[in-house]
Amino acid sequence: QASSGTRFGRRRLEGRGGGSHPDSRESRPQSTAVAVLAARVLPNGSGPRAVDCSTAISLVLIMLSVACRQSAPVEPPVSADAPRIGVMAPAAAELLVALGLVDRIVGIGDFVRDTRDLARIARLGGYDAPSLERIVALRVSHLVTVESQASARAHEQLGRLGVDVVALDTASYEGLVVATTRLGHLFGRESEARALRQRIQDDMREIEARVHDAERVTVLFVVGRKPLYVAGPGSFVDTMIRIAGGENVAADAGSSYAMLSLEAALARAPKVIIDISDNGPKALRGRALGHWREYPFVPAVRDERVYFVDPDVLGVPGPRLPAMTRLVGKMLHPELFGEPAAAELSPGSAP
């Protein structure tokens, strides 16, 4: 916890690995990644039960994009034999679909959301505990994921079995651009990757130009509630806020996703609060005060500019990043982008 109202606590969420929220309707089994992540962020001696389950799963979602920050190795392109791809990370799955590789995907992780393109594809298990039996049975040649301490052992085992584990960094906007190029090179989709990368960059520049003369709006972006975790500097969320004409009140945090005391969050007096911390089936969605109504002295609460958004909508940094940034722009500058519709913030409405 922070020792004062304006300083971050010392412990922060690790920047390596995590998971993405499964489409956590009650029929979807929960991954052990929730317990692993909860165990990481709790003080010594605390158990996973101390973290609210839906908050933990949402943290897993936002942190699946947080990969190893090392420079990506240059892999040789895949041979002429058609690759058989398994994909564990939601952002990577969306990138592969955008690059025209959906017909090469033979398995997806439990945290990859169901879409028309990925319907009826076999599941490969939890992010941190992929099913080696299913991966081998499906003859997966490449497993696309992100670096994670929790899944390192499984990745090593897969490597010994001849599976090429491709770990991406989509934690930041820059990492997303590199990941797009890397996948295009690896799977022979260089021209598609160039076109996708150019579209993403052009769209982001267009959004930034639209808010060039607008007043910066201070924003608190909440990714976990119990305990309170917020998006910090270097995250793709931080980039979305900046390009959409906002100022991240957690810009001085020491990591991309950091624990922040409630007192510190309130003291920073955000004008807008965006809360993606709850992915439960009955979670509040839309422009509403929710539990934040207890703090009417905060400008965002006083002016009723609190938005509860499904983590699938704003938590997957893939080809949808420009559309996600425009949605953030609607919450920060409705005079320029229009007010967001409630349906845009709910499950199944990902941009």
Short mmCIF file of C-alpha atoms in Angstrom, two decimals:
data_model
loop_
_atom_site.label_atom_id
_atom_site.label_comp_id
_atom_site.label_asym_id
_atom_site.label_seq_id
_atom_site.Cartn_x
_atom_site.Cartn_y
_atom_site.Cartn_z
CA GLN A 1 0.00 0.00 0.00
CA ALA A 2 1.10 3.55 -0.54
CA SER A 3 2.41 5.38 2.48
CA SER A 4 0.84 8.67 1.44
CA GLY A 5 -2.11 9.84 -0.60
CA THR A 6 -0.08 10.56 -3.71
CA ARG A 7 2.57 7.84 -3.83
CA PHE A 8 2.36 4.34 -5.23
CA GLY A 9 2.99 1.31 -3.11
CA ARG A 10 6.24 -0.54 -3.61
CA ARG A 11 4.79 -3.84 -4.80
CA ARG A 12 3.58 -3.88 -8.38
CA LEU A 13 2.18 -6.42 -10.72
CA GLU A 14 4.93 -8.25 -12.50
CA GLY A 15 5.50 -7.25 -16.09
CA ARG A 16 5.95 -10.78 -17.34
CA GLY A 17 3.00 -12.81 -18.44
CA GLY A 18 -0.47 -13.16 -17.09
CA GLY A 19 -3.59 -14.02 -18.98
CA SER A 20 -6.65 -12.86 -20.76
CA HIS A 21 -10.07 -13.16 -19.37
CA PRO A 22 -12.01 -16.10 -20.75
CA ASP A 23 -15.45 -15.27 -21.99
CA SER A 24 -16.31 -15.93 -18.41
CA ARG A 25 -19.87 -16.87 -18.69
CA GLU A 26 -20.54 -19.44 -16.02
CA SER A 27 -20.19 -22.34 -18.46
CA ARG A 28 -16.50 -21.53 -19.13
CA PRO A 29 -14.02 -23.23 -16.77
CA GLN A 30 -11.77 -20.81 -14.94
CA SER A 31 -8.03 -21.13 -15.47
CA THR A 32 -5.56 -21.63 -12.68
CA ALA A 33 -3.98 -18.43 -13.96
CA VAL A 34 -6.43 -16.59 -11.72
CA ALA A 35 -5.04 -18.23 -8.62
CA VAL A 36 -1.46 -17.82 -9.83
CA LEU A 37 -1.94 -14.11 -10.45
CA ALA A 38 -3.78 -13.64 -7.18
CA ALA A 39 -0.95 -15.35 -5.33
CA ARG A 40 1.55 -13.00 -6.94
CA VAL A 41 -0.15 -9.78 -6.03
CA LEU A 42 -1.12 -10.61 -2.45
CA PRO A 43 1.09 -9.83 0.52
CA ASN A 44 3.19 -12.67 1.88
CA GLY A 45 1.09 -15.20 3.67
CA SER A 46 -2.20 -14.24 2.01
CA GLY A 47 -4.08 -16.74 -0.08
CA PRO A 48 -5.74 -16.34 -3.46
CA ARG A 49 -9.17 -16.11 -1.86
CA ALA A 50 -8.32 -12.61 -0.66
CA VAL A 51 -8.66 -11.32 -4.22
CA ASP A 52 -12.13 -10.93 -5.65
CA CYS A 53 -12.53 -13.60 -8.37
CA SER A 54 -13.90 -11.36 -11.13
CA THR A 55 -11.23 -8.78 -10.39
CA ALA A 56 -8.53 -11.44 -10.60
CA ILE A 57 -9.84 -12.71 -13.93
CA SER A 58 -9.95 -9.16 -15.31
CA LEU A 59 -6.36 -8.64 -14.16
CA VAL A 60 -5.48 -11.82 -15.99
CA LEU A 61 -7.07 -10.33 -19.11
CA ILE A 62 -5.22 -7.07 -19.03
CA MET A 63 -1.94 -8.72 -18.13
CA LEU A 64 -1.97 -11.38 -20.83
CA SER A 65 -0.74 -8.63 -23.12
CA VAL A 66 2.20 -7.87 -20.81
CA ALA A 67 5.00 -9.91 -22.31
CA CYS A 68 8.76 -9.98 -22.01
CA ARG A 69 10.16 -6.59 -23.06
CA GLN A 70 13.24 -8.02 -24.72
CA SER A 71 13.85 -7.53 -28.44
CA ALA A 72 12.07 -10.21 -30.46
CA PRO A 73 14.35 -12.78 -32.09
CA VAL A 74 14.25 -13.03 -35.86
CA GLU A 75 12.82 -16.42 -36.72
CA PRO A 76 13.24 -18.03 -40.15
CA PRO A 77 9.99 -18.13 -42.14
CA VAL A 78 7.91 -21.28 -41.84
CA SER A 79 8.58 -23.89 -44.52
CA ALA A 80 6.26 -24.50 -47.43
CA ASP A 81 4.40 -27.10 -45.39
CA ALA A 82 1.28 -25.45 -43.99
CA PRO A 83 1.79 -24.51 -40.33
CA ARG A 84 -0.63 -25.78 -37.73
CA ILE A 85 -1.01 -22.94 -35.27
CA GLY A 86 -2.19 -22.98 -31.68
CA VAL A 87 -2.75 -19.59 -30.10
CA MET A 88 -3.12 -18.84 -26.40
CA ALA A 89 -3.15 -15.02 -26.34
CA PRO A 90 -6.31 -13.12 -27.38
CA ALA A 91 -4.39 -10.27 -29.05
CA ALA A 92 -2.30 -12.76 -31.00
CA ALA A 93 -5.44 -14.61 -32.10
CA GLU A 94 -6.92 -11.40 -33.47
CA LEU A 95 -3.66 -10.59 -35.26
CA LEU A 96 -3.56 -14.01 -36.89
CA VAL A 97 -7.14 -13.65 -38.10
CA ALA A 98 -6.38 -10.17 -39.48
CA LEU A 99 -3.37 -11.56 -41.35
CA GLY A 100 -5.54 -14.14 -43.08
CA LEU A 101 -4.25 -17.12 -41.10
CA VAL A 102 -7.51 -18.29 -39.54
CA ASP A 103 -7.49 -21.46 -41.65
CA ARG A 104 -4.12 -22.36 -40.11
CA ILE A 105 -5.38 -22.15 -36.51
CA VAL A 106 -6.12 -25.60 -35.12
CA GLY A 107 -6.42 -24.74 -31.43
CA ILE A 108 -7.05 -21.77 -29.14
CA GLY A 109 -6.52 -21.13 -25.44
CA ASP A 110 -9.39 -20.94 -23.00
CA PHE A 111 -8.91 -17.16 -22.71
CA VAL A 112 -9.41 -16.49 -26.43
CA ARG A 113 -12.95 -15.25 -26.90
CA ASP A 114 -15.37 -17.01 -29.19
CA THR A 115 -15.86 -15.25 -32.51
CA ARG A 116 -17.37 -16.25 -35.80
CA ASP A 117 -13.88 -16.88 -37.18
CA LEU A 118 -12.79 -19.05 -34.26
CA ALA A 119 -16.01 -20.92 -33.57
CA ARG A 120 -15.73 -24.68 -33.11
CA ILE A 121 -11.94 -24.63 -32.90
CA ALA A 122 -10.51 -26.96 -30.27
CA ARG A 123 -9.54 -25.50 -26.89
CA LEU A 124 -5.99 -25.97 -25.66
CA GLY A 125 -6.49 -25.35 -21.96
CA GLY A 126 -5.58 -22.56 -19.60
CA TYR A 127 -2.99 -19.97 -20.47
CA ASP A 128 -0.46 -20.99 -17.83
CA ALA A 129 -1.21 -24.71 -18.15
CA PRO A 130 -1.77 -25.59 -21.81
CA SER A 131 -2.76 -29.18 -22.48
CA LEU A 132 0.31 -30.85 -23.92
CA GLU A 133 -1.80 -33.86 -24.88
CA ARG A 134 -4.19 -31.78 -26.99
CA ILE A 135 -1.37 -29.78 -28.56
CA VAL A 136 0.45 -32.96 -29.59
CA ALA A 137 -2.76 -34.66 -30.74
CA LEU A 138 -3.58 -31.67 -32.95
CA ARG A 139 -0.03 -31.73 -34.36
CA VAL A 140 0.49 -28.06 -33.50
CA SER A 141 3.68 -26.81 -35.14
CA HIS A 142 3.64 -23.28 -33.63
CA LEU A 143 2.15 -22.11 -30.34
CA VAL A 144 1.66 -18.33 -30.35
CA THR A 145 1.55 -16.83 -26.86
CA VAL A 146 3.39 -14.36 -24.62
CA GLU A 147 6.31 -14.87 -22.25
CA SER A 148 5.30 -15.90 -18.75
CA GLN A 149 7.07 -17.27 -15.72
CA ALA A 150 3.94 -19.29 -14.92
CA SER A 151 4.00 -21.08 -18.27
CA ALA A 152 7.80 -21.32 -18.75
CA ARG A 153 7.94 -24.99 -17.81
CA ALA A 154 5.16 -25.90 -20.23
CA HIS A 155 6.89 -23.92 -22.97
CA GLU A 156 10.12 -25.81 -22.35
CA GLN A 157 8.29 -29.15 -22.54
CA LEU A 158 6.63 -28.13 -25.79
CA GLY A 159 9.98 -27.13 -27.23
CA ARG A 160 11.34 -30.59 -26.45
CA LEU A 161 8.34 -32.06 -28.26
CA GLY A 162 9.18 -30.07 -31.39
CA VAL A 163 6.60 -27.30 -30.99
CA ASP A 164 7.90 -23.83 -31.86
CA VAL A 165 6.72 -21.51 -29.07
CA VAL A 166 6.36 -17.95 -30.41
CA ALA A 167 6.18 -15.46 -27.53
CA LEU A 168 4.99 -11.97 -28.48
CA ASP A 169 5.08 -8.62 -26.70
CA THR A 170 1.77 -6.81 -27.17
CA ALA A 171 1.99 -4.99 -23.85
CA SER A 172 2.64 -1.67 -25.58
CA TYR A 173 1.64 0.03 -28.81
CA GLU A 174 5.20 -0.35 -30.06
CA GLY A 175 5.19 -4.02 -29.12
CA LEU A 176 1.99 -4.54 -31.10
CA VAL A 177 3.59 -3.08 -34.22
CA VAL A 178 6.61 -5.36 -33.81
CA ALA A 179 4.39 -8.40 -33.15
CA THR A 180 2.46 -7.73 -36.36
CA THR A 181 5.68 -7.62 -38.36
CA ARG A 182 7.01 -10.73 -36.64
CA LEU A 183 3.95 -12.85 -37.37
CA GLY A 184 3.85 -11.66 -40.96
CA HIS A 185 7.47 -12.67 -41.46
CA LEU A 186 7.12 -16.00 -39.70
CA PHE A 187 4.02 -17.16 -41.55
CA GLY A 188 4.65 -15.65 -44.99
CA ARG A 189 2.20 -12.77 -44.67
CA GLU A 190 4.65 -9.88 -45.02
CA SER A 191 2.45 -7.79 -47.35
CA GLU A 192 -0.62 -8.30 -45.17
CA ALA A 193 1.40 -7.38 -42.09
CA ARG A 194 2.68 -4.19 -43.72
CA ALA A 195 -0.86 -3.20 -44.71
CA LEU A 196 -2.24 -3.94 -41.23
CA ARG A 197 0.59 -2.10 -39.52
CA GLN A 198 0.09 0.91 -41.79
CA ARG A 199 -3.65 0.96 -41.15
CA ILE A 200 -3.19 0.85 -37.39
CA GLN A 201 -0.60 3.63 -37.45
CA ASP A 202 -2.61 5.82 -39.84
CA ASP A 203 -5.79 5.43 -37.79
CA MET A 204 -3.97 6.27 -34.56
CA ARG A 205 -2.47 9.38 -36.15
CA GLU A 206 -5.92 10.46 -37.37
CA ILE A 207 -7.35 10.18 -33.85
CA GLU A 208 -4.43 12.09 -32.39
CA ALA A 209 -4.86 14.88 -34.94
CA ARG A 210 -8.54 15.23 -34.08
CA VAL A 211 -7.79 16.01 -30.42
CA HIS A 212 -4.72 18.13 -31.10
CA ASP A 213 -6.30 21.36 -29.85
CA ALA A 214 -8.51 19.80 -27.18
CA GLU A 215 -7.91 20.23 -23.46
CA ARG A 216 -6.31 17.19 -21.86
CA VAL A 217 -8.71 15.26 -19.63
CA THR A 218 -7.31 13.45 -16.58
CA VAL A 219 -8.19 9.74 -16.51
CA LEU A 220 -8.01 6.91 -14.01
CA PHE A 221 -8.04 3.57 -15.85
CA VAL A 222 -8.86 0.73 -13.45
CA VAL A 223 -7.93 -2.85 -14.32
CA GLY A 224 -8.37 -4.43 -10.89
CA ARG A 225 -10.42 -3.47 -7.87
CA LYS A 226 -9.46 -5.72 -4.93
CA PRO A 227 -6.70 -4.62 -4.63
CA LEU A 228 -6.80 -1.54 -6.84
CA TYR A 229 -4.67 -1.87 -9.97
CA VAL A 230 -4.38 0.83 -12.61
CA ALA A 231 -2.84 1.19 -16.05
CA GLY A 232 0.49 2.99 -15.86
CA PRO A 233 3.16 4.30 -18.24
CA GLY A 234 4.32 2.20 -21.16
CA SER A 235 1.10 0.22 -21.42
CA PHE A 236 -1.02 0.21 -24.54
CA VAL A 237 -3.74 1.71 -22.34
CA ASP A 238 -1.50 4.68 -21.56
CA THR A 239 -0.98 5.18 -25.30
CA MET A 240 -4.72 5.03 -25.95
CA ILE A 241 -5.35 7.65 -23.29
CA ARG A 242 -2.68 10.00 -24.65
CA ILE A 243 -3.73 9.67 -28.30
CA ALA A 244 -7.41 10.11 -27.40
CA GLY A 245 -6.67 13.44 -25.71
CA GLY A 246 -6.28 12.34 -22.11
CA GLU A 247 -3.74 12.48 -19.32
CA ASN A 248 -3.18 9.32 -17.31
CA VAL A 249 -3.22 10.15 -13.59
CA ALA A 250 -1.03 7.08 -13.05
CA ALA A 251 1.62 8.22 -15.52
CA ASP A 252 4.20 8.33 -12.72
CA ALA A 253 3.73 4.67 -11.74
CA GLY A 254 6.80 2.50 -11.83
CA SER A 255 5.31 -0.17 -14.09
CA SER A 256 2.77 -0.64 -16.85
CA TYR A 257 0.18 -1.95 -14.40
CA ALA A 258 0.63 -0.90 -10.79
CA MET A 259 -1.06 -1.27 -7.44
CA LEU A 260 -2.35 2.07 -6.19
CA SER A 261 -3.94 2.86 -2.88
CA LEU A 262 -7.51 4.08 -3.04
CA GLU A 263 -6.46 7.26 -1.22
CA ALA A 264 -3.85 8.00 -3.88
CA ALA A 265 -6.34 7.38 -6.68
CA LEU A 266 -8.91 9.72 -5.16
CA ALA A 267 -6.29 12.40 -4.42
CA ARG A 268 -5.40 12.58 -8.10
CA ALA A 269 -8.93 13.87 -8.81
CA PRO A 270 -9.52 12.26 -12.22
CA LYS A 271 -12.14 13.88 -14.43
CA VAL A 272 -12.98 10.51 -16.01
CA ILE A 273 -12.82 7.00 -14.56
CA ILE A 274 -12.77 4.00 -16.90
CA ASP A 275 -13.24 0.75 -14.98
CA ILE A 276 -12.71 -2.63 -16.69
CA SER A 277 -12.06 -4.53 -13.47
CA ASP A 278 -15.14 -6.78 -13.49
CA ASN A 279 -15.91 -9.35 -16.17
CA GLY A 280 -18.61 -11.18 -14.24
CA PRO A 281 -21.87 -12.16 -15.99
CA LYS A 282 -23.79 -9.59 -13.93
CA ALA A 283 -21.15 -6.86 -14.00
CA LEU A 284 -22.26 -3.26 -14.27
CA ARG A 285 -21.84 -1.78 -17.74
CA GLY A 286 -22.19 1.68 -19.21
CA ARG A 287 -22.04 5.18 -17.77
CA ALA A 288 -22.86 4.67 -14.10
CA LEU A 289 -21.40 5.53 -10.71
CA GLY A 290 -21.47 2.06 -9.21
CA HIS A 291 -19.28 1.73 -6.13
CA TRP A 292 -17.52 5.00 -7.02
CA ARG A 293 -20.61 6.93 -5.82
CA GLU A 294 -19.11 6.74 -2.34
CA TYR A 295 -16.62 9.46 -3.36
CA PRO A 296 -18.71 12.41 -4.62
CA PHE A 297 -15.81 14.84 -4.17
CA VAL A 298 -13.94 13.22 -7.10
CA PRO A 299 -14.63 15.23 -10.31
CA ALA A 300 -15.42 12.10 -12.35
CA VAL A 301 -18.05 11.07 -9.80
CA ARG A 302 -19.41 14.56 -9.27
CA ASP A 303 -19.87 15.00 -13.03
CA GLU A 304 -21.07 11.42 -13.56
CA ARG A 305 -18.26 10.55 -15.95
CA VAL A 306 -17.58 7.02 -14.71
CA TYR A 307 -17.68 4.25 -17.31
CA PHE A 308 -17.83 0.52 -16.62
CA VAL A 309 -16.54 -1.38 -19.65
CA ASP A 310 -16.22 -5.07 -20.36
CA PRO A 311 -12.51 -5.99 -20.39
CA ASP A 312 -12.87 -7.71 -23.77
CA VAL A 313 -13.85 -4.35 -25.23
CA LEU A 314 -10.79 -2.38 -24.10
CA GLY A 315 -8.35 -4.99 -22.85
CA VAL A 316 -7.10 -6.78 -25.99
CA PRO A 317 -4.37 -4.84 -27.84
CA GLY A 318 -4.61 -6.21 -31.36
CA PRO A 319 -5.93 -4.94 -34.69
CA ARG A 320 -8.82 -3.30 -32.82
CA LEU A 321 -6.50 -0.85 -31.07
CA PRO A 322 -7.59 2.19 -33.17
CA ALA A 323 -11.27 1.37 -32.61
CA MET A 324 -10.59 0.94 -28.90
CA THR A 325 -8.81 4.31 -28.85
CA ARG A 326 -11.77 5.99 -30.55
CA LEU A 327 -14.03 4.53 -27.87
CA VAL A 328 -11.76 6.01 -25.20
CA GLY A 329 -12.00 9.28 -27.13
CA LYS A 330 -15.79 9.16 -26.84
CA MET A 331 -15.48 8.94 -23.07
CA LEU A 332 -12.91 11.73 -22.85
CA HIS A 333 -14.09 14.07 -25.61
CA PRO A 334 -17.74 13.39 -26.51
CA GLU A 335 -17.82 16.84 -28.09
CA LEU A 336 -15.42 15.49 -30.75
CA PHE A 337 -16.29 11.80 -31.00
CA GLY A 338 -19.85 11.62 -29.67
CA GLU A 339 -21.06 10.02 -26.45
CA PRO A 340 -20.48 6.24 -26.32
CA ALA A 341 -23.59 4.09 -26.52
CA ALA A 342 -24.14 1.69 -23.64
CA ALA A 343 -23.96 -1.24 -26.06
CA GLU A 344 -20.42 -0.25 -27.04
CA LEU A 345 -19.22 -0.94 -23.50
CA SER A 346 -20.76 -4.38 -23.09
CA PRO A 347 -19.71 -7.96 -23.88
CA GLY A 348 -20.03 -8.97 -27.50
CA SER A 349 -19.63 -5.37 -28.71
CA ALA A 350 -15.84 -5.33 -29.01
CA PRO A 351 -14.91 -2.77 -31.71
#
